[in-house]
Amino acid sequence: MTSNIPPPARHDSQGIPMHAPGSRLTTATNKYKDTHPVPEKPHVSPDIEAYKAAHSGSVGPHSDAWWAEQARENLTWIKDFTIVRTGGFPSEQELKENKSPSPTLPITWFTDGTLNACYNCVDRHAFANPDKTAIIYEADEPGEHQYITYAMLLNEVSRVANVLKGMGIKKGDTVTIYMPMTWQAVVAFLACVRIGAIHSAVFAGFSAESLRDRILDCQSTVLITADEGRRGGRSVATKVIADQALKECGDANPVKHVLVLSRTGSKTVAGQHFTPGRDVWWHEACANVPAYCPVEEMSSEDGLFILYTSGSTGKPKGILHTTGGYLLGALLTVKYVFDVHPGDKFACMADVGWITGHTYIIYGPLALGTTTTVFESTPVYPSPSRYWETVSKHGLTQFYSSPTAVRLLRKLGHQHVQDHDLSSLRVLGSVGEPINPEAWNWYNEHVGKGECAIVDTYWQTETGSIVVTPLPGAIETKPGAATVPFFGIEAEIVDPLSGKPLEGNGVEGVLCIKNPWPSIARTIWGDDKRFVETYFKPYPGHYFTGDGAARDEHGYIWIKGRVDDVINVSGHRMSTAEVESALLLHNGVAETAVIGTADELTGQAVNAFVTMKPEFSFDPTSEPALVKELVLQVRKIIGPFAAPKKVYIVSDLPKTRSGKIVRRILRKIASGEGDQLGDLSTVAEPEVVEVIKKKVAESP
Ligand code: WTA
């Protein structure tokens, strides 16, 4: 290792240095009055000077050597690369020239190198440490946990890979995964990448309609699913939803084979049937194939996976990540942000169907050879102690969760935390939404007992891995601040009016990133043009995150939330347009405007204003039933997590003279700021505003 890589940190129990050997952290002084002191724990890595040195080595004109070294040291390559990176973010001139999609894209990292992500996540650890636990599977019912070793993982992944091959899957094909939080979901992902297939995982909380759209968009010929899911003591009819999605694909259905995991052993779920020739049980198929499958040699820039996410418009975007750069970003962030060492047991409580699950349940921890956790249940099943029972039962060392979960558990009271032995924990992470200082402090005091590093990690589906975050031990934290850019990230606060980066501290604007980093998305599946227009056109020469942000007087970055039409409910990202489209599918709905309002528990909540068609008759007595119907409509079209908290049926919506709905006004009214609407001169019929104010005020 060179001197610009963060130094010291050693694992006490095993004595195998994963980071360079050296002394313990010495930064204990509390530099800023209002900062949280660095915890004194044995596994923290560098101090702020080491961070600065490493960060400056990881960006700028001389960073290729830094990245080349990281890539060679941490990943196993089949063929070494000679080119570290090519491409960049298009400048204004380049965008004007309108070359398709842009002269500086595509972005590539390690492009002439070859590797296999599954080999990196499984084989190399299975050879070195076959009996090490790769996955702790904490099933929905307490007591039903399982430990899956690296050797077992290699065997199961190989078998499923062979099954997929038998279904005709080859390098470059897409496979859709619609699975509950079982350890076999991890197997499904890795089996795809073992044979060079690109997986497209769809969160199992999505509806049949959402699954259908995602299958059609990437044209998967194979779907991997399960009979049922289990969550919070209840069953979810996963296969029934999958069947419905395929039925709804109609004649365009590309899926030829469905591989079905028997999670609950239910063969009699209502409406479920096996389609002969199409559906096969996972365990039966795996029993009939060899236990080993060789890995496919992939170019660093070959597609690894597609993951659909929401943007400003209604149609979800299939974000494409590629092999070498993504895997390196995932691995390095687990290593440094969570200060992971051999023997650690890493736990990310997200769902594998979202990017956090992809990167921090599967690829990051497993590429590093760590023990990872698949948690099937909820924070409150069977009681609000579930997380803490799980931590103490397995001796988890890192715990990565969401502000919504922390807020919920805080509300339920610290008596659920206090009787559990949480001394194994060293790092507590937060992701998905801004964490309010009250929640941060509770997490720190009651879970971390004031001794753990708290890492508020900011990133996105598109960034692939964490981009703004504290590093345990190196960066003093402030409750609510994501703090500093990770290695390779040149974060800039850009003035939205002039489009120019704001220099110095004490500034606020939109968050952009200068220059590509290894794990940035490479394109939107099948739509390079939209990729350029969404992320690079708004601020030429930059990647635009869509988030507002400030840099405080100490140079720390604070994330302020989305500046576009994206709503973030409990860390679930959706566009207002998606919810509006779902409502418009109801035959009585004429017009709708969806907005996000602040919510104490979920961060934001979906609020919908709806007008009905004149011919659709309803009266005040049937209104509650209609509201219920509209909420159900959204649940059915998108999924339960997108259900509006409030639906206001109104006679008209405030519009400009050109007919554009003025959402700003609706946002204010729904947030209880109806008396601070400001200038209404742009509204064509201001009396509409009064009617809506009355409606919201009278709503229960
Ligand atoms: C938000 C989730 C504040 C942000 C990894 C971003 C955050 C969106 C944080 C991406 C954080 C994520 N503080 N906001 N620490 N982390 N966000 O693609 O608005 O599901 O743009 O990725 O979540 O959501 P996504």
XYZ file of C-alpha atoms and ligand atoms in Angstrom:
725
model
C 0.000 0.000 0.000
C 1.173 3.481 -0.694
C 1.232 6.232 1.836
C -1.837 7.925 0.427
C -4.111 5.050 1.363
C -5.743 5.423 4.731
C -3.476 3.823 7.236
C -3.899 1.972 10.461
C -6.452 -0.291 11.836
C -5.904 -3.832 12.740
C -8.277 -6.512 13.762
C -7.562 -7.550 17.307
C -8.992 -11.022 17.377
C -7.591 -12.381 14.140
C -4.591 -10.164 13.780
C -4.874 -10.110 9.996
C -4.390 -6.536 8.869
C -6.889 -5.695 6.154
C -5.840 -2.108 6.198
C -2.181 -1.259 6.463
C -0.798 -1.926 9.915
C -0.188 1.020 12.147
C -1.235 2.768 15.265
C -4.672 3.531 16.583
C -6.499 6.696 15.948
C -5.284 9.619 17.896
C -7.788 12.299 16.920
C -9.742 12.668 20.092
C -9.931 16.415 20.340
C -13.268 17.939 19.714
C -12.368 20.604 17.193
C -15.721 22.209 16.720
C -17.936 23.149 19.572
C -21.017 21.503 18.162
C -19.490 18.376 16.717
C -19.781 14.909 18.099
C -16.449 13.574 19.344
C -14.804 10.708 17.540
C -15.514 7.523 19.475
C -12.570 5.836 21.075
C -12.898 2.319 19.765
C -10.172 -0.013 18.634
C -11.120 -0.434 14.998
C -11.324 3.087 13.724
C -9.164 3.913 10.740
C -7.379 7.097 9.808
C -7.332 10.611 11.159
C -8.461 13.641 9.214
C -5.005 14.225 7.736
C -4.903 10.676 6.408
C -8.363 11.204 4.950
C -7.249 14.393 3.264
C -4.142 12.769 1.846
C -6.065 9.780 0.563
C -8.829 11.926 -0.841
C -6.453 14.179 -2.724
C -4.761 11.095 -4.144
C -8.096 9.694 -5.297
C -9.202 12.716 -7.353
C -7.561 14.994 -9.883
C -5.098 14.367 -12.659
C -2.891 11.919 -10.764
C -5.610 9.726 -9.373
C -5.322 6.961 -11.963
C -2.448 5.400 -10.057
C -4.471 5.505 -6.821
C -7.424 3.772 -8.443
C -5.297 1.274 -10.338
C -3.707 0.236 -7.093
C -7.043 -0.078 -5.299
C -8.486 -2.122 -8.155
C -5.506 -4.493 -8.284
C -5.197 -4.866 -4.572
C -8.857 -5.484 -3.781
C -10.256 -7.316 -6.788
C -9.129 -10.486 -8.510
C -8.764 -9.912 -12.245
C -8.674 -12.605 -14.876
C -6.821 -10.270 -17.220
C -5.174 -7.175 -15.822
C -6.191 -3.784 -17.220
C -3.898 -1.250 -18.865
C -6.422 1.586 -19.160
C -7.701 2.997 -15.868
C -10.459 5.264 -17.164
C -11.863 6.956 -20.228
C -14.669 9.426 -20.824
C -16.078 12.206 -18.729
C -19.067 14.432 -18.198
C -19.949 16.461 -21.304
C -19.214 20.175 -21.367
C -21.715 22.797 -22.487
C -20.105 22.931 -25.926
C -20.201 19.168 -26.287
C -23.833 19.081 -25.272
C -24.622 21.830 -27.788
C -22.999 19.885 -30.591
C -25.639 17.316 -29.760
C -23.557 14.317 -30.674
C -25.353 11.142 -29.787
C -25.355 10.680 -26.878
C -22.279 12.834 -26.170
C -18.660 12.779 -27.295
C -17.318 12.183 -23.779
C -19.560 9.261 -22.868
C -19.354 6.367 -22.348
C -17.514 6.499 -19.075
C -15.286 3.470 -18.584
C -13.112 2.157 -15.782
C -10.482 -0.570 -16.157
C -12.003 -1.188 -19.560
C -9.562 -3.722 -21.011
C -9.441 -5.752 -17.805
C -11.554 -8.874 -17.334
C -13.008 -10.370 -14.167
C -16.078 -12.056 -12.777
C -18.036 -10.419 -9.950
C -19.295 -13.745 -8.592
C -15.758 -15.119 -8.438
C -14.762 -12.027 -6.472
C -17.717 -12.343 -4.093
C -17.717 -16.108 -3.618
C -15.017 -18.348 -5.083
C -11.938 -16.582 -3.830
C -13.284 -16.567 -0.275
C -14.619 -20.118 -0.535
C -11.124 -21.314 -1.457
C -9.411 -19.410 1.332
C -12.054 -19.760 4.033
C -14.661 -22.374 3.063
C -16.198 -22.624 6.515
C -16.488 -18.909 7.137
C -20.067 -17.698 7.346
C -20.901 -15.760 4.208
C -24.538 -15.072 5.082
C -26.401 -14.866 8.348
C -30.008 -15.430 7.363
C -32.282 -14.064 10.075
C -35.674 -15.403 9.061
C -38.945 -13.693 9.859
C -39.651 -15.945 12.856
C -37.092 -15.438 15.609
C -35.046 -18.565 16.130
C -35.265 -19.620 12.499
C -31.876 -18.346 11.478
C -29.340 -20.094 9.282
C -25.633 -19.626 8.645
C -24.515 -20.124 5.056
C -20.790 -20.668 4.637
C -18.803 -19.531 1.625
C -18.470 -23.183 0.534
C -22.243 -23.658 0.691
C -22.762 -20.404 -1.158
C -20.425 -21.493 -3.951
C -22.291 -24.771 -4.290
C -25.765 -23.216 -4.389
C -24.745 -20.369 -6.698
C -23.127 -22.852 -9.079
C -26.222 -25.012 -9.180
C -28.544 -22.104 -9.897
C -26.096 -20.835 -12.525
C -26.280 -24.253 -14.178
C -30.071 -24.178 -14.021
C -30.094 -20.764 -15.705
C -27.754 -22.034 -18.393
C -30.134 -24.914 -18.963
C -32.874 -22.327 -19.482
C -30.814 -20.855 -22.291
C -29.370 -17.875 -20.411
C -26.085 -16.663 -21.893
C -23.695 -13.783 -21.335
C -25.450 -10.430 -21.824
C -29.005 -11.783 -21.340
C -31.231 -10.197 -18.700
C -32.881 -12.102 -15.851
C -35.576 -10.553 -13.649
C -35.465 -11.373 -9.932
C -38.625 -10.852 -7.863
C -37.809 -12.399 -4.522
C -38.472 -11.914 -0.844
C -35.616 -11.427 1.625
C -34.319 -14.971 1.721
C -30.659 -15.932 1.498
C -31.480 -17.544 -1.824
C -32.148 -14.068 -3.237
C -28.407 -13.453 -2.848
C -27.788 -16.757 -4.642
C -30.043 -15.679 -7.509
C -28.111 -12.426 -8.031
C -24.728 -14.130 -7.934
C -25.805 -17.023 -10.161
C -26.703 -14.531 -12.881
C -23.410 -12.686 -12.772
C -21.498 -15.952 -12.592
C -22.594 -16.739 -16.135
C -22.503 -13.147 -17.362
C -26.250 -12.488 -17.223
C -27.450 -9.018 -16.191
C -29.921 -9.192 -13.331
C -32.806 -6.831 -12.946
C -34.122 -7.156 -9.417
C -37.563 -5.796 -8.658
C -38.372 -5.044 -5.004
C -40.908 -7.656 -3.870
C -43.179 -4.874 -2.588
C -43.856 -3.747 -6.148
C -47.186 -4.581 -7.754
C -47.823 -6.904 -10.696
C -48.108 -3.846 -12.965
C -44.719 -2.488 -11.892
C -43.143 -5.923 -12.327
C -44.709 -6.258 -15.784
C -43.283 -2.896 -16.919
C -39.811 -3.788 -15.706
C -39.870 -7.224 -17.352
C -41.008 -5.722 -20.639
C -38.458 -2.915 -20.528
C -35.445 -5.204 -20.190
C -36.957 -8.210 -22.012
C -35.969 -10.932 -19.569
C -36.513 -14.474 -20.724
C -36.222 -15.869 -17.199
C -37.919 -14.776 -13.980
C -36.677 -15.955 -10.579
C -39.245 -15.740 -7.802
C -40.623 -17.579 -4.739
C -43.899 -19.171 -3.762
C -44.465 -16.721 -0.940
C -42.621 -14.185 1.155
C -42.779 -13.889 4.943
C -42.661 -10.559 6.698
C -43.828 -9.515 10.141
C -45.599 -12.836 10.688
C -47.566 -12.565 7.489
C -47.334 -14.209 4.098
C -47.021 -12.317 0.843
C -48.352 -14.043 -2.266
C -45.215 -13.465 -4.324
C -45.867 -16.091 -7.001
C -49.460 -14.970 -7.481
C -48.219 -11.428 -8.180
C -45.509 -12.744 -10.509
C -48.083 -14.835 -12.405
C -50.310 -11.800 -12.736
C -47.412 -9.711 -14.070
C -46.625 -12.301 -16.724
C -50.277 -12.558 -17.676
C -50.413 -8.807 -18.051
C -47.434 -8.879 -20.401
C -49.888 -10.534 -22.814
C -48.530 -11.505 -26.214
C -45.425 -9.435 -25.543
C -44.404 -11.672 -22.609
C -40.710 -12.432 -23.133
C -40.440 -14.806 -20.131
C -39.996 -18.432 -21.110
C -38.968 -19.904 -17.753
C -39.855 -19.165 -14.138
C -37.650 -20.533 -11.362
C -39.604 -20.714 -8.101
C -38.031 -20.958 -4.670
C -40.161 -22.770 -2.145
C -39.903 -20.339 0.760
C -42.932 -21.478 2.721
C -43.558 -24.779 1.002
C -46.923 -23.516 -0.042
C -48.150 -25.217 -3.140
C -51.717 -24.266 -2.544
C -51.707 -20.483 -2.415
C -54.997 -19.278 -3.820
C -54.761 -18.696 -7.526
C -51.290 -20.143 -7.755
C -50.614 -22.761 -10.312
C -47.613 -24.063 -12.068
C -47.553 -23.486 -15.788
C -46.121 -26.676 -17.263
C -43.010 -26.161 -19.329
C -42.559 -22.661 -17.883
C -42.377 -22.979 -14.096
C -39.900 -25.113 -12.158
C -39.182 -25.448 -8.469
C -35.749 -24.214 -7.455
C -34.939 -27.302 -5.318
C -35.977 -29.747 -8.036
C -34.034 -27.962 -10.760
C -30.928 -27.635 -8.564
C -30.958 -31.333 -7.692
C -30.527 -32.236 -11.324
C -27.507 -30.133 -12.275
C -23.774 -30.313 -11.488
C -22.585 -28.718 -8.234
C -19.959 -26.610 -9.958
C -20.259 -24.082 -12.747
C -17.237 -22.293 -14.186
C -17.324 -18.494 -14.208
C -17.725 -16.416 -17.348
C -14.897 -14.017 -18.154
C -16.412 -10.522 -18.294
C -15.018 -7.245 -19.457
C -14.845 -4.669 -16.685
C -17.426 -2.644 -18.621
C -19.872 -5.497 -19.262
C -23.253 -4.913 -17.643
C -23.619 -6.272 -14.101
C -27.179 -5.288 -13.310
C -30.098 -3.054 -14.120
C -32.055 -1.476 -11.293
C -35.130 0.611 -11.967
C -35.486 3.850 -10.089
C -37.767 6.851 -10.188
C -36.984 10.161 -11.777
C -38.942 13.280 -12.518
C -41.088 11.661 -15.167
C -43.483 8.771 -14.836
C -41.452 6.038 -16.486
C -38.924 4.360 -14.168
C -35.357 4.412 -15.408
C -33.362 1.210 -15.741
C -30.050 2.274 -14.250
C -27.204 0.162 -15.634
C -24.140 -0.627 -13.556
C -21.098 -2.378 -14.956
C -18.745 -4.899 -13.437
C -15.303 -3.635 -12.366
C -16.024 -0.055 -11.276
C -19.219 -0.887 -9.399
C -17.661 -3.786 -7.543
C -14.668 -1.710 -6.503
C -16.914 1.116 -5.243
C -19.049 -1.345 -3.278
C -16.050 -3.063 -1.726
C -14.094 0.071 -0.821
C -17.033 1.790 0.830
C -17.739 -1.240 3.012
C -14.089 -1.370 3.948
C -13.579 2.294 4.784
C -16.998 3.728 5.614
C -17.849 0.828 7.894
C -14.284 0.133 8.937
C -14.718 -3.573 8.283
C -12.093 -6.069 9.402
C -11.799 -9.852 9.209
C -14.167 -11.485 11.649
C -16.699 -8.670 11.424
C -20.361 -9.401 10.934
C -21.900 -6.754 8.776
C -25.633 -6.119 8.746
C -27.546 -3.907 6.378
C -31.277 -3.951 7.048
C -32.374 -2.846 3.579
C -34.164 -5.051 1.071
C -32.121 -6.655 -1.696
C -34.593 -5.174 -4.174
C -33.254 -1.648 -3.596
C -29.771 -0.362 -4.355
C -28.804 -0.375 -0.674
C -29.414 -4.116 -0.590
C -27.512 -4.677 -3.835
C -24.412 -2.831 -2.663
C -24.426 -3.345 1.106
C -26.032 -6.743 1.579
C -24.575 -8.455 -1.456
C -21.723 -6.998 -3.473
C -19.732 -4.875 -1.018
C -19.564 -7.215 1.977
C -19.160 -10.391 -0.068
C -16.496 -8.941 -2.374
C -14.599 -8.104 0.799
C -15.093 -11.649 2.122
C -17.112 -10.401 5.080
C -20.066 -12.057 6.766
C -23.242 -10.339 5.616
C -26.787 -10.490 6.982
C -30.088 -11.111 5.230
C -32.808 -9.904 7.577
C -36.244 -11.047 6.496
C -38.381 -9.449 9.184
C -39.319 -5.948 10.326
C -37.929 -3.805 13.169
C -41.076 -4.431 15.213
C -41.782 -8.143 14.733
C -42.534 -9.779 17.058
C -41.541 -6.797 19.229
C -39.604 -3.530 18.875
C -36.550 -5.363 20.251
C -36.125 -7.445 17.126
C -33.123 -5.553 15.717
C -31.321 -5.587 19.054
C -32.024 -9.265 19.697
C -30.583 -9.945 16.260
C -27.482 -7.843 16.960
C -26.716 -9.570 20.241
C -27.587 -13.067 19.016
C -25.138 -12.924 16.104
C -22.617 -10.434 17.523
C -23.108 -7.995 14.659
C -20.369 -5.389 14.340
C -21.835 -2.926 11.818
C -25.491 -2.035 11.634
C -26.845 -0.071 8.675
C -30.432 1.121 8.724
C -32.705 4.015 7.790
C -33.804 7.190 9.568
C -37.418 5.993 9.338
C -36.607 2.834 11.299
C -34.629 4.830 13.857
C -37.469 7.332 14.266
C -39.996 4.541 14.698
C -37.920 2.757 17.330
C -37.209 6.011 19.128
C -40.924 6.673 19.303
C -41.561 3.231 20.749
C -39.116 3.896 23.575
C -35.594 3.004 24.609
C -36.793 0.308 26.996
C -36.752 -1.984 23.941
C -33.033 -1.390 23.456
C -31.589 -1.205 26.909
C -31.604 -4.850 27.983
C -29.700 -6.138 24.990
C -25.988 -6.621 24.767
C -24.953 -4.405 21.886
C -21.268 -4.261 22.789
C -20.254 -5.959 19.527
C -21.370 -2.913 17.530
C -18.755 -0.455 16.304
C -20.336 1.408 13.412
C -23.950 2.503 12.977
C -25.004 3.640 9.522
C -27.947 5.619 8.248
C -29.094 5.909 4.637
C -31.905 6.819 2.307
C -33.131 10.143 3.650
C -31.895 12.989 5.776
C -31.591 11.966 9.423
C -32.899 14.542 11.866
C -30.629 15.349 14.845
C -33.145 13.889 17.359
C -33.046 10.513 15.617
C -29.265 10.732 15.184
C -28.780 11.437 18.889
C -31.070 8.604 19.926
C -29.219 6.176 17.633
C -25.921 7.353 19.112
C -26.951 7.283 22.757
C -29.266 4.310 23.013
C -27.931 1.970 20.351
C -24.312 3.092 20.121
C -24.066 3.889 23.863
C -22.011 6.890 22.803
C -19.201 4.600 21.670
C -19.987 3.767 18.066
C -19.178 5.783 15.000
C -22.345 7.065 13.365
C -22.083 7.284 9.593
C -24.794 9.240 7.809
C -24.147 7.967 4.306
C -25.424 9.832 1.284
C -25.672 8.170 -2.114
C -28.107 7.070 -4.819
C -29.007 4.193 -7.129
C -27.044 6.061 -9.797
C -23.897 6.585 -7.723
C -23.656 2.829 -7.051
C -21.999 3.296 -3.685
C -21.693 5.875 -0.904
C -20.439 9.278 -2.087
C -20.670 11.594 0.943
C -20.033 10.196 4.417
C -17.983 10.380 7.564
C -15.207 7.792 7.976
C -15.187 6.196 11.432
C -12.507 7.681 13.549
C -11.274 10.085 10.938
C -14.120 12.487 10.551
C -15.775 14.057 13.523
C -19.498 13.970 13.026
C -22.350 16.397 13.471
C -25.873 15.050 13.882
C -27.586 15.484 10.515
C -24.525 16.123 8.352
C -23.329 13.620 5.771
C -19.984 15.437 6.183
C -17.312 14.832 3.526
C -16.885 13.277 0.066
C -15.695 9.675 -0.144
C -12.514 8.879 -2.073
C -12.803 9.730 -5.742
C -15.716 12.110 -5.227
C -15.369 15.807 -6.053
C -18.580 17.162 -4.573
C -19.642 20.652 -5.528
C -22.449 22.863 -4.349
C -23.717 24.562 -7.490
C -25.746 27.759 -7.612
C -28.971 26.721 -9.360
C -29.409 30.184 -10.872
C -25.978 30.809 -12.384
C -25.088 27.135 -12.764
C -21.672 27.938 -11.261
C -20.035 26.020 -8.415
C -20.135 27.958 -5.140
C -16.697 28.247 -3.620
C -15.909 28.359 0.069
C -17.952 27.447 3.104
C -21.345 28.619 4.254
C -23.040 28.098 0.870
C -26.231 26.382 -0.260
C -27.311 25.145 -3.679
C -27.678 21.865 -5.535
C -25.306 18.960 -5.140
C -23.249 18.035 -8.191
C -20.200 15.873 -8.702
C -17.290 16.741 -10.956
C -15.590 13.909 -12.855
C -16.651 10.260 -12.939
C -15.880 7.800 -10.141
C -15.703 4.024 -10.679
C -19.208 3.052 -9.514
C -21.224 5.727 -11.337
C -24.065 4.335 -13.485
C -23.143 3.970 -17.133
C -26.488 4.582 -18.782
C -30.258 4.162 -18.603
C -31.085 0.803 -20.186
C -31.999 1.434 -23.793
C -32.001 5.214 -23.410
C -28.561 6.853 -23.573
C -30.185 10.149 -24.493
C -32.286 10.261 -21.338
C -29.173 9.421 -19.313
C -27.380 12.488 -20.668
C -30.403 14.731 -20.370
C -31.225 13.760 -16.801
C -27.805 13.808 -15.214
C -25.426 15.874 -17.331
C -27.448 18.497 -19.150
C -28.690 20.469 -16.117
C -25.152 21.480 -15.069
C -22.685 20.827 -17.913
C -19.412 19.261 -16.863
C -21.115 17.812 -13.780
C -23.236 14.921 -12.628
C -26.434 16.372 -11.111
C -27.746 14.470 -8.095
C -31.199 16.072 -7.914
C -30.594 16.954 -4.261
C -30.230 20.311 -2.596
C -27.234 20.642 -0.275
C -25.283 23.092 1.836
C -21.641 23.306 2.858
C -21.444 24.661 6.394
C -18.852 26.881 7.962
C -16.610 23.874 8.642
C -16.828 22.556 5.124
C -19.290 19.783 5.963
C -21.967 18.787 3.473
C -25.612 18.700 4.599
C -28.161 17.069 2.307
C -31.384 19.050 2.079
C -33.554 16.675 0.058
C -34.715 16.470 -3.542
C -35.122 19.569 -5.615
C -37.006 17.704 -8.366
C -40.363 15.937 -8.380
C -39.114 12.950 -6.451
C -40.703 12.054 -3.115
C -38.843 10.040 -0.536
C -41.128 8.080 1.792
C -39.247 5.984 4.366
C -36.283 6.026 2.002
C -38.437 4.672 -0.845
C -37.953 6.846 -3.849
C -40.860 7.616 -6.178
C -41.789 10.351 -8.588
C -44.909 12.448 -8.204
C -45.621 11.706 -11.871
C -45.663 7.952 -11.202
C -48.280 8.344 -8.478
C -50.262 10.744 -10.651
C -50.264 8.261 -13.553
C -51.485 5.536 -11.207
C -54.388 7.731 -10.025
C -55.290 8.724 -13.563
C -55.895 5.069 -14.404
C -59.012 5.265 -12.227
C -61.891 5.829 -14.615
C -63.433 8.653 -12.596
C -60.300 10.767 -12.152
C -59.996 13.868 -14.328
C -56.866 15.551 -13.018
C -54.427 15.037 -10.214
C -51.463 16.698 -8.554
C -49.246 14.781 -6.156
C -46.878 16.413 -3.713
C -44.694 15.384 -0.797
C -45.170 16.844 2.673
C -42.920 16.507 5.702
C -43.802 13.563 7.921
C -42.477 12.954 11.417
C -42.053 9.244 10.927
C -41.545 8.559 7.232
C -39.597 11.712 6.341
C -42.055 12.580 3.611
C -45.626 11.502 2.891
C -47.524 11.326 -0.388
C -50.444 13.768 -0.658
C -52.733 13.691 -3.678
C -55.161 16.343 -4.906
C -57.709 14.880 -7.289
C -60.537 16.247 -9.402
C -63.209 13.884 -10.707
C -64.753 13.830 -14.170
C -68.108 15.675 -14.327
C -69.907 12.497 -15.346
C -68.529 10.614 -12.343
C -71.149 11.014 -9.692
C -70.402 10.862 -6.008
C -71.640 12.719 -2.968
C -70.100 13.619 0.384
C -71.301 10.357 1.919
C -69.539 8.245 -0.673
C -66.375 10.361 -0.557
C -64.545 8.310 2.125
C -65.111 5.172 0.074
C -63.834 6.923 -3.038
C -60.712 8.085 -1.212
C -60.096 4.501 -0.129
C -60.522 3.323 -3.694
C -57.965 5.840 -4.937
C -55.441 4.791 -2.295
C -55.973 1.175 -3.327
C -55.504 2.161 -6.933
C -51.977 3.419 -6.177
C -51.193 0.331 -4.084
C -52.291 -1.850 -6.958
C -50.467 0.011 -9.716
C -47.179 0.784 -7.947
C -47.099 -1.034 -4.609
C -48.197 -0.544 -1.002
C -45.230 1.702 -0.130
C -46.472 4.400 -2.554
C -49.982 4.655 -1.072
C -50.953 8.308 -0.468
C -51.348 9.258 3.161
C -53.905 11.889 2.175
C -56.190 12.145 -0.832
C -58.129 15.399 -1.224
C -60.963 15.324 -3.710
C -61.434 18.886 -4.922
C -63.472 20.636 -7.567
C -60.530 22.321 -9.275
C -56.759 22.722 -9.034
C -54.864 26.024 -8.936
C -53.405 26.681 -12.384
C -51.471 29.345 -14.221
C -53.113 31.063 -17.187
C -51.381 28.612 -19.473
C -52.972 25.733 -17.535
C -49.993 24.514 -15.520
C -50.841 23.239 -12.033
C -49.157 25.377 -9.360
C -47.829 22.644 -7.068
C -46.047 25.125 -4.852
C -49.402 26.324 -3.540
C -50.668 22.805 -2.924
C -47.472 21.948 -1.075
C -47.891 24.954 1.209
C -51.552 24.289 1.905
C -50.984 20.592 2.624
C -48.092 21.483 4.946
C -50.352 23.746 7.018
C -48.830 26.929 5.594
C -51.960 28.037 3.769
C -51.702 31.483 5.305
C -48.239 32.040 3.795
C -48.971 31.523 0.123
C -47.321 34.721 -1.043
C -47.981 36.092 -4.483
C -51.033 34.497 -6.122
C -51.001 36.673 -9.229
C -49.860 33.794 -11.428
C -52.957 31.770 -10.512
C -55.727 32.099 -13.078
C -58.581 31.623 -10.597
C -57.425 32.510 -7.071
C -60.804 31.509 -5.594
C -59.868 27.871 -6.254
C -57.125 28.294 -3.670
C -59.640 29.241 -0.992
C -61.780 26.184 -1.702
C -58.754 23.917 -1.406
C -57.621 25.570 1.827
C -61.050 24.930 3.313
C -61.008 21.322 2.163
C -57.605 20.628 3.712
C -58.522 22.413 6.939
C -61.684 20.321 7.289
C -60.009 17.044 6.461
C -59.701 14.620 9.408
C -31.853 10.430 -0.575
C -30.637 5.241 -1.792
C -30.130 12.567 2.892
C -31.441 11.511 -1.574
C -29.194 4.938 -1.374
C -31.039 10.701 -2.788
C -30.347 10.849 1.383
C -32.003 9.563 -2.750
C -29.328 10.121 2.043
C -31.485 8.344 -3.450
C -28.731 10.720 3.213
C -30.012 8.979 0.331
N -29.169 11.937 3.578
N -30.737 12.050 1.807
N -27.789 10.113 3.922
N -29.151 8.964 1.363
N -30.754 10.088 0.339
O -31.655 5.958 -5.314
O -32.544 12.317 -1.848
O -33.112 4.955 -3.517
O -31.116 11.428 -3.991
O -30.691 5.444 -3.149
O -32.208 9.302 -1.360
O -32.389 7.279 -3.312
P -32.013 5.854 -3.877
